[in-house]
């Protein structure tokens, strides 16, 4: 089964898709419809990466490795395409 992780903190929403190791970030105050992904801005991502890393610490069902994350940087995540798991 597919699962996703979200963190909403203040005005931002961070999304991590474990199956594709992609991430997104939205400013809900400026962009309530989540149309402009800010994940290309590394300085905004860092606090959310740290927070999710802490929350998932000790879990064996997920491997959250910030060094391997792929910001979608305002392109659609592979997660939402029907055959994303196929080679």
mmCIF file of C-alpha atoms in Angstrom:
data_model
loop_
_atom_site.group_PDB
_atom_site.id
_atom_site.type_symbol
_atom_site.label_atom_id
_atom_site.label_comp_id
_atom_site.label_asym_id
_atom_site.label_seq_id
_atom_site.Cartn_x
_atom_site.Cartn_y
_atom_site.Cartn_z
ATOM 1 C CA UNK A 1 0.000 0.000 0.000
ATOM 2 C CA UNK A 2 1.126 3.514 -0.753
ATOM 3 C CA UNK A 3 1.618 5.969 2.064
ATOM 4 C CA UNK A 4 2.673 9.579 2.286
ATOM 5 C CA UNK A 5 3.837 11.752 5.151
ATOM 6 C CA UNK A 6 2.797 15.346 5.675
ATOM 7 C CA UNK A 7 3.810 18.000 8.163
ATOM 8 C CA UNK A 8 1.891 21.249 8.477
ATOM 9 C CA UNK A 9 3.734 23.824 10.525
ATOM 10 C CA UNK A 10 2.744 27.491 10.676
ATOM 11 C CA UNK A 11 2.124 28.482 7.060
ATOM 12 C CA UNK A 12 3.945 25.590 5.355
ATOM 13 C CA UNK A 13 3.005 22.072 4.319
ATOM 14 C CA UNK A 14 5.792 19.549 3.719
ATOM 15 C CA UNK A 15 5.092 16.306 1.834
ATOM 16 C CA UNK A 16 7.310 13.245 1.567
ATOM 17 C CA UNK A 17 6.481 10.314 -0.705
ATOM 18 C CA UNK A 18 8.447 7.277 0.554
ATOM 19 C CA UNK A 19 7.914 5.143 -2.545
ATOM 20 C CA UNK A 20 9.655 7.664 -4.819
ATOM 21 C CA UNK A 21 11.675 9.522 -2.146
ATOM 22 C CA UNK A 22 10.322 12.818 -3.485
ATOM 23 C CA UNK A 23 9.320 15.816 -1.443
ATOM 24 C CA UNK A 24 7.242 18.957 -1.870
ATOM 25 C CA UNK A 25 6.778 22.140 0.135
ATOM 26 C CA UNK A 26 3.929 24.632 -0.082
ATOM 27 C CA UNK A 27 3.285 28.027 1.511
ATOM 28 C CA UNK A 28 -0.367 27.633 2.458
ATOM 29 C CA UNK A 29 -0.752 31.315 3.285
ATOM 30 C CA UNK A 30 0.339 32.539 -0.154
ATOM 31 C CA UNK A 31 -0.747 29.426 -2.057
ATOM 32 C CA UNK A 32 -3.759 27.752 -0.379
ATOM 33 C CA UNK A 33 -4.434 25.572 -3.435
ATOM 34 C CA UNK A 34 -0.882 24.143 -3.386
ATOM 35 C CA UNK A 35 -0.014 25.139 -6.935
ATOM 36 C CA UNK A 36 3.536 26.436 -6.387
ATOM 37 C CA UNK A 37 5.953 23.880 -4.969
ATOM 38 C CA UNK A 38 8.825 25.502 -3.064
ATOM 39 C CA UNK A 39 10.908 22.361 -2.590
ATOM 40 C CA UNK A 40 13.607 23.772 -4.855
ATOM 41 C CA UNK A 41 14.513 26.157 -2.004
ATOM 42 C CA UNK A 42 16.815 24.099 0.198
ATOM 43 C CA UNK A 43 16.836 26.649 3.036
ATOM 44 C CA UNK A 44 13.063 26.259 3.466
ATOM 45 C CA UNK A 45 13.258 22.457 3.371
ATOM 46 C CA UNK A 46 15.856 21.931 6.097
ATOM 47 C CA UNK A 47 13.637 22.474 9.177
ATOM 48 C CA UNK A 48 11.011 20.086 7.798
ATOM 49 C CA UNK A 49 13.570 17.446 6.911
ATOM 50 C CA UNK A 50 14.940 17.621 10.434
ATOM 51 C CA UNK A 51 11.479 17.413 11.976
ATOM 52 C CA UNK A 52 10.403 14.413 9.895
ATOM 53 C CA UNK A 53 13.720 12.700 10.534
ATOM 54 C CA UNK A 54 13.107 13.036 14.278
ATOM 55 C CA UNK A 55 9.525 11.796 13.979
ATOM 56 C CA UNK A 56 10.529 8.713 12.004
ATOM 57 C CA UNK A 57 13.586 7.883 14.119
ATOM 58 C CA UNK A 58 13.515 4.286 15.242
ATOM 59 C CA UNK A 59 10.944 3.164 12.670
ATOM 60 C CA UNK A 60 11.872 0.110 10.677
ATOM 61 C CA UNK A 61 9.157 0.405 8.029
ATOM 62 C CA UNK A 62 10.621 3.603 6.480
ATOM 63 C CA UNK A 63 14.056 4.769 5.484
ATOM 64 C CA UNK A 64 14.091 8.542 5.558
ATOM 65 C CA UNK A 65 17.497 9.646 4.326
ATOM 66 C CA UNK A 66 17.708 13.410 3.659
ATOM 67 C CA UNK A 67 20.798 12.861 1.493
ATOM 68 C CA UNK A 68 18.708 10.821 -0.958
ATOM 69 C CA UNK A 69 15.610 13.038 -1.106
ATOM 70 C CA UNK A 70 14.478 14.429 -4.444
ATOM 71 C CA UNK A 71 12.699 17.785 -4.320
ATOM 72 C CA UNK A 72 10.088 17.915 -7.063
ATOM 73 C CA UNK A 73 10.843 21.641 -7.492
ATOM 74 C CA UNK A 74 7.434 22.501 -8.954
ATOM 75 C CA UNK A 75 7.060 19.494 -11.238
ATOM 76 C CA UNK A 76 4.447 16.788 -10.621
ATOM 77 C CA UNK A 77 5.717 14.003 -8.369
ATOM 78 C CA UNK A 78 6.078 10.581 -9.943
ATOM 79 C CA UNK A 79 3.969 9.387 -7.037
ATOM 80 C CA UNK A 80 0.799 10.508 -8.804
ATOM 81 C CA UNK A 81 1.464 8.733 -12.097
ATOM 82 C CA UNK A 82 -0.146 5.341 -12.587
ATOM 83 C CA UNK A 83 2.972 3.315 -13.407
ATOM 84 C CA UNK A 84 5.583 5.089 -11.295
ATOM 85 C CA UNK A 85 6.922 1.841 -9.864
ATOM 86 C CA UNK A 86 7.567 0.219 -13.226
ATOM 87 C CA UNK A 87 11.154 0.290 -14.549
#
